[in-house]
Amino acid sequence: YTVTVREEIDHALKYLEIQKVRYKDRLCVLSDISGECNGFETVKLILQPFIENSIIHGLKGKTEEWLISFRCYPEDGSIVYEISDNGKGIPPADLLRLNTSIERLHSDTPGSIGILNIAQRLRLVFGSQCSLHIESQEGQGTTVILKHKAVNSLSEHLGRFPSDKK
């Protein structure tokens, strides 16, 4: 259920390497990862789905080079992840609906199940000490900003995991 931030980042970067092989010269990946984040813990598989969404929804159909930028850095006792692309962007009404769904942890429209799953898992583990927000402009691209408390041991942070039956 948990991994170090380094393991989660490595998983996401390996997924990007696979996509670079698949899309050859069309995909350019930039990463800026602070080593200060490596030893902290996080929830598994919170990054790769956003990278996959960038490729599936934002970049397909573009004729110019695809760019995905991935950053991770500490900020005020938290770990911040930013995943950006130069894709199609999200229409304003859809973006508002998506961010509202993330905030409420509920959606009346299909298509955001993976994002809501990540938001729910983060909220379950980090409570109010996490956030997930999407910024986007049509024709300019999308940025996902995910933030959670920097924790050395999630099991100590929680006392126990929700799946533990003690």
PDB file of C-alpha atoms in Angstrom:
ATOM      1  CA  TYR A   1       0.000   0.000   0.000  1.00  0.00           C
ATOM      2  CA  THR A   2       2.912   2.368   0.654  1.00  0.00           C
ATOM      3  CA  VAL A   3       6.214   3.059  -1.040  1.00  0.00           C
ATOM      4  CA  THR A   4       8.951   5.608  -0.666  1.00  0.00           C
ATOM      5  CA  VAL A   5       8.565   8.738  -2.751  1.00  0.00           C
ATOM      6  CA  ARG A   6      11.669   7.601  -4.672  1.00  0.00           C
ATOM      7  CA  GLU A   7      10.006   4.271  -5.537  1.00  0.00           C
ATOM      8  CA  GLU A   8       6.834   6.028  -6.685  1.00  0.00           C
ATOM      9  CA  ILE A   9       8.835   8.445  -8.823  1.00  0.00           C
ATOM     10  CA  ASP A  10      10.931   5.614 -10.285  1.00  0.00           C
ATOM     11  CA  HIS A  11       7.738   3.778 -11.230  1.00  0.00           C
ATOM     12  CA  ALA A  12       6.364   6.894 -12.960  1.00  0.00           C
ATOM     13  CA  LEU A  13       9.648   7.563 -14.777  1.00  0.00           C
ATOM     14  CA  LYS A  14       9.841   3.928 -15.963  1.00  0.00           C
ATOM     15  CA  TYR A  15       6.335   4.291 -17.381  1.00  0.00           C
ATOM     16  CA  LEU A  16       7.512   7.431 -19.198  1.00  0.00           C
ATOM     17  CA  GLU A  17      10.537   5.550 -20.584  1.00  0.00           C
ATOM     18  CA  ILE A  18       8.198   2.909 -22.024  1.00  0.00           C
ATOM     19  CA  GLN A  19       6.121   5.658 -23.629  1.00  0.00           C
ATOM     20  CA  LYS A  20       9.260   7.294 -25.056  1.00  0.00           C
ATOM     21  CA  VAL A  21      10.138   4.001 -26.768  1.00  0.00           C
ATOM     22  CA  ARG A  22       6.586   3.688 -28.045  1.00  0.00           C
ATOM     23  CA  TYR A  23       6.310   7.243 -29.390  1.00  0.00           C
ATOM     24  CA  LYS A  24       9.974   7.627 -30.392  1.00  0.00           C
ATOM     25  CA  ASP A  25      10.981  11.198 -31.208  1.00  0.00           C
ATOM     26  CA  ARG A  26       7.523  12.657 -30.570  1.00  0.00           C
ATOM     27  CA  LEU A  27       7.754  12.529 -26.754  1.00  0.00           C
ATOM     28  CA  CYS A  28      10.184  14.616 -24.731  1.00  0.00           C
ATOM     29  CA  VAL A  29      10.347  14.153 -20.962  1.00  0.00           C
ATOM     30  CA  LEU A  30      11.834  16.652 -18.538  1.00  0.00           C
ATOM     31  CA  SER A  31      12.196  15.801 -14.863  1.00  0.00           C
ATOM     32  CA  ASP A  32      13.329  17.787 -11.861  1.00  0.00           C
ATOM     33  CA  ILE A  33      13.315  15.608  -8.757  1.00  0.00           C
ATOM     34  CA  SER A  34      14.642  16.888  -5.432  1.00  0.00           C
ATOM     35  CA  GLY A  35      16.644  14.263  -3.585  1.00  0.00           C
ATOM     36  CA  GLU A  36      15.230  15.677  -0.335  1.00  0.00           C
ATOM     37  CA  CYS A  37      11.954  13.869  -1.073  1.00  0.00           C
ATOM     38  CA  ASN A  38      13.343  10.376  -1.629  1.00  0.00           C
ATOM     39  CA  GLY A  39      13.069   8.865   1.871  1.00  0.00           C
ATOM     40  CA  PHE A  40       9.540   9.991   2.654  1.00  0.00           C
ATOM     41  CA  GLU A  41       6.618   7.622   2.160  1.00  0.00           C
ATOM     42  CA  THR A  42       3.579   7.918  -0.040  1.00  0.00           C
ATOM     43  CA  VAL A  43       0.701   5.866  -1.387  1.00  0.00           C
ATOM     44  CA  LYS A  44       1.376   3.551  -4.341  1.00  0.00           C
ATOM     45  CA  LEU A  45       0.367   4.490  -7.880  1.00  0.00           C
ATOM     46  CA  ILE A  46      -0.576   8.124  -7.431  1.00  0.00           C
ATOM     47  CA  LEU A  47       1.550   9.506 -10.295  1.00  0.00           C
ATOM     48  CA  GLN A  48       1.444   7.117 -13.250  1.00  0.00           C
ATOM     49  CA  PRO A  49      -2.318   7.558 -13.933  1.00  0.00           C
ATOM     50  CA  PHE A  50      -1.831  11.310 -14.421  1.00  0.00           C
ATOM     51  CA  ILE A  51       1.030  10.712 -16.854  1.00  0.00           C
ATOM     52  CA  GLU A  52      -1.128   8.200 -18.706  1.00  0.00           C
ATOM     53  CA  ASN A  53      -3.959  10.762 -18.854  1.00  0.00           C
ATOM     54  CA  SER A  54      -1.551  13.322 -20.337  1.00  0.00           C
ATOM     55  CA  ILE A  55      -0.666  10.949 -23.139  1.00  0.00           C
ATOM     56  CA  ILE A  56      -4.168   9.589 -23.797  1.00  0.00           C
ATOM     57  CA  HIS A  57      -6.206  12.778 -23.461  1.00  0.00           C
ATOM     58  CA  GLY A  58      -3.794  15.657 -23.871  1.00  0.00           C
ATOM     59  CA  LEU A  59      -1.165  14.675 -26.374  1.00  0.00           C
ATOM     60  CA  LYS A  60      -2.724  12.266 -28.868  1.00  0.00           C
ATOM     61  CA  GLY A  61      -3.490  13.975 -32.124  1.00  0.00           C
ATOM     62  CA  LYS A  62      -0.917  16.742 -31.659  1.00  0.00           C
ATOM     63  CA  THR A  63       1.425  17.207 -34.578  1.00  0.00           C
ATOM     64  CA  GLU A  64       4.216  19.042 -32.762  1.00  0.00           C
ATOM     65  CA  GLU A  65       6.547  17.482 -30.181  1.00  0.00           C
ATOM     66  CA  TRP A  66       4.899  16.183 -27.023  1.00  0.00           C
ATOM     67  CA  LEU A  67       6.371  17.470 -23.801  1.00  0.00           C
ATOM     68  CA  ILE A  68       5.757  16.052 -20.339  1.00  0.00           C
ATOM     69  CA  SER A  69       7.436  17.741 -17.412  1.00  0.00           C
ATOM     70  CA  PHE A  70       7.619  16.046 -14.041  1.00  0.00           C
ATOM     71  CA  ARG A  71       8.731  17.777 -10.832  1.00  0.00           C
ATOM     72  CA  CYS A  72       8.909  16.729  -7.185  1.00  0.00           C
ATOM     73  CA  TYR A  73      10.092  19.001  -4.392  1.00  0.00           C
ATOM     74  CA  PRO A  74       9.624  19.663  -0.662  1.00  0.00           C
ATOM     75  CA  GLU A  75       7.597  22.680   0.429  1.00  0.00           C
ATOM     76  CA  ASP A  76       6.609  23.714   3.950  1.00  0.00           C
ATOM     77  CA  GLY A  77       6.632  20.179   5.396  1.00  0.00           C
ATOM     78  CA  SER A  78       4.949  18.672   2.334  1.00  0.00           C
ATOM     79  CA  ILE A  79       5.947  16.834  -0.808  1.00  0.00           C
ATOM     80  CA  VAL A  80       4.718  18.469  -4.020  1.00  0.00           C
ATOM     81  CA  TYR A  81       4.429  16.673  -7.360  1.00  0.00           C
ATOM     82  CA  GLU A  82       3.729  18.544 -10.589  1.00  0.00           C
ATOM     83  CA  ILE A  83       2.997  16.799 -13.864  1.00  0.00           C
ATOM     84  CA  SER A  84       2.628  19.124 -16.858  1.00  0.00           C
ATOM     85  CA  ASP A  85       2.072  18.596 -20.552  1.00  0.00           C
ATOM     86  CA  ASN A  86       1.828  20.788 -23.622  1.00  0.00           C
ATOM     87  CA  GLY A  87      -1.321  19.041 -24.782  1.00  0.00           C
ATOM     88  CA  LYS A  88      -4.778  20.132 -25.844  1.00  0.00           C
ATOM     89  CA  GLY A  89      -5.801  21.320 -22.407  1.00  0.00           C
ATOM     90  CA  ILE A  90      -9.191  20.887 -20.768  1.00  0.00           C
ATOM     91  CA  PRO A  91     -12.199  23.079 -21.602  1.00  0.00           C
ATOM     92  CA  PRO A  92     -13.036  25.448 -18.696  1.00  0.00           C
ATOM     93  CA  ALA A  93     -16.414  23.878 -17.877  1.00  0.00           C
ATOM     94  CA  ASP A  94     -14.904  20.380 -17.816  1.00  0.00           C
ATOM     95  CA  LEU A  95     -11.986  21.596 -15.687  1.00  0.00           C
ATOM     96  CA  LEU A  96     -14.336  23.170 -13.145  1.00  0.00           C
ATOM     97  CA  ARG A  97     -16.409  19.978 -13.019  1.00  0.00           C
ATOM     98  CA  LEU A  98     -13.262  17.865 -12.573  1.00  0.00           C
ATOM     99  CA  ASN A  99     -11.794  19.991  -9.763  1.00  0.00           C
ATOM    100  CA  THR A 100     -15.188  20.123  -8.037  1.00  0.00           C
ATOM    101  CA  SER A 101     -15.414  16.326  -8.238  1.00  0.00           C
ATOM    102  CA  ILE A 102     -11.937  16.023  -6.715  1.00  0.00           C
ATOM    103  CA  GLU A 103     -12.848  18.389  -3.891  1.00  0.00           C
ATOM    104  CA  ARG A 104     -16.104  16.530  -3.137  1.00  0.00           C
ATOM    105  CA  LEU A 105     -14.611  13.082  -3.835  1.00  0.00           C
ATOM    106  CA  HIS A 106     -17.676  12.346  -5.948  1.00  0.00           C
ATOM    107  CA  SER A 107     -18.576  12.711  -9.600  1.00  0.00           C
ATOM    108  CA  ASP A 108     -21.872  12.543 -11.461  1.00  0.00           C
ATOM    109  CA  THR A 109     -20.079  12.266 -14.807  1.00  0.00           C
ATOM    110  CA  PRO A 110     -18.122   9.263 -16.047  1.00  0.00           C
ATOM    111  CA  GLY A 111     -14.460   9.442 -16.953  1.00  0.00           C
ATOM    112  CA  SER A 112     -12.781  10.619 -13.784  1.00  0.00           C
ATOM    113  CA  ILE A 113     -12.830   7.398 -11.766  1.00  0.00           C
ATOM    114  CA  GLY A 114      -9.021   7.004 -11.698  1.00  0.00           C
ATOM    115  CA  ILE A 115      -8.470  10.593 -10.580  1.00  0.00           C
ATOM    116  CA  LEU A 116     -11.128  10.307  -7.877  1.00  0.00           C
ATOM    117  CA  ASN A 117      -9.611   7.042  -6.701  1.00  0.00           C
ATOM    118  CA  ILE A 118      -6.255   8.762  -6.201  1.00  0.00           C
ATOM    119  CA  ALA A 119      -7.894  11.711  -4.414  1.00  0.00           C
ATOM    120  CA  GLN A 120      -9.807   9.331  -2.116  1.00  0.00           C
ATOM    121  CA  ARG A 121      -6.724   7.268  -1.263  1.00  0.00           C
ATOM    122  CA  LEU A 122      -4.707  10.396  -0.507  1.00  0.00           C
ATOM    123  CA  ARG A 123      -7.464  11.836   1.671  1.00  0.00           C
ATOM    124  CA  LEU A 124      -7.847   8.515   3.481  1.00  0.00           C
ATOM    125  CA  VAL A 125      -4.138   8.436   4.351  1.00  0.00           C
ATOM    126  CA  PHE A 126      -3.242  12.135   4.726  1.00  0.00           C
ATOM    127  CA  GLY A 127      -6.611  13.680   5.622  1.00  0.00           C
ATOM    128  CA  SER A 128      -6.624  17.443   5.212  1.00  0.00           C
ATOM    129  CA  GLN A 129      -2.823  17.406   4.854  1.00  0.00           C
ATOM    130  CA  CYS A 130      -3.079  16.710   1.131  1.00  0.00           C
ATOM    131  CA  SER A 131      -4.433  18.353  -1.983  1.00  0.00           C
ATOM    132  CA  LEU A 132      -4.956  17.568  -5.628  1.00  0.00           C
ATOM    133  CA  HIS A 133      -5.688  20.288  -8.148  1.00  0.00           C
ATOM    134  CA  ILE A 134      -5.666  20.477 -11.934  1.00  0.00           C
ATOM    135  CA  GLU A 135      -4.845  23.622 -13.897  1.00  0.00           C
ATOM    136  CA  SER A 136      -5.354  23.794 -17.639  1.00  0.00           C
ATOM    137  CA  GLN A 137      -5.784  26.102 -20.599  1.00  0.00           C
ATOM    138  CA  GLU A 138      -7.168  24.928 -23.904  1.00  0.00           C
ATOM    139  CA  GLY A 139      -4.434  24.699 -26.509  1.00  0.00           C
ATOM    140  CA  GLN A 140      -1.716  25.253 -23.904  1.00  0.00           C
ATOM    141  CA  GLY A 141      -1.673  22.099 -21.783  1.00  0.00           C
ATOM    142  CA  THR A 142      -2.476  20.813 -18.325  1.00  0.00           C
ATOM    143  CA  THR A 143      -0.715  20.695 -14.961  1.00  0.00           C
ATOM    144  CA  VAL A 144      -1.648  18.369 -12.111  1.00  0.00           C
ATOM    145  CA  ILE A 145      -0.465  19.524  -8.692  1.00  0.00           C
ATOM    146  CA  LEU A 146      -0.519  16.892  -5.986  1.00  0.00           C
ATOM    147  CA  LYS A 147       0.650  17.649  -2.459  1.00  0.00           C
ATOM    148  CA  HIS A 148       0.793  15.644   0.758  1.00  0.00           C
ATOM    149  CA  LYS A 149       2.459  15.871   4.134  1.00  0.00           C
ATOM    150  CA  ALA A 150       6.077  14.721   4.198  1.00  0.00           C
ATOM    151  CA  VAL A 151       5.969  11.596   6.358  1.00  0.00           C
ATOM    152  CA  ASN A 152       8.860   9.240   7.124  1.00  0.00           C
ATOM    153  CA  SER A 153       6.600   6.341   8.117  1.00  0.00           C
ATOM    154  CA  LEU A 154       2.980   6.166   7.041  1.00  0.00           C
ATOM    155  CA  SER A 155       2.260   3.309   9.436  1.00  0.00           C
ATOM    156  CA  GLU A 156       3.333   5.523  12.342  1.00  0.00           C
ATOM    157  CA  HIS A 157       1.458   8.496  10.854  1.00  0.00           C
ATOM    158  CA  LEU A 158      -1.774   6.515  10.721  1.00  0.00           C
ATOM    159  CA  GLY A 159      -1.275   4.271  13.702  1.00  0.00           C
ATOM    160  CA  ARG A 160      -2.459   1.501  11.407  1.00  0.00           C
ATOM    161  CA  PHE A 161      -3.711   1.205   7.861  1.00  0.00           C
ATOM    162  CA  PRO A 162      -7.434   1.101   7.107  1.00  0.00           C
ATOM    163  CA  SER A 163      -7.126  -2.470   5.858  1.00  0.00           C
ATOM    164  CA  ASP A 164      -5.558  -3.676   9.128  1.00  0.00           C
ATOM    165  CA  LYS A 165      -8.022  -5.699  11.214  1.00  0.00           C
ATOM    166  CA  LYS A 166      -6.493  -5.400  14.658  1.00  0.00           C
TER     167      LYS A 166
END
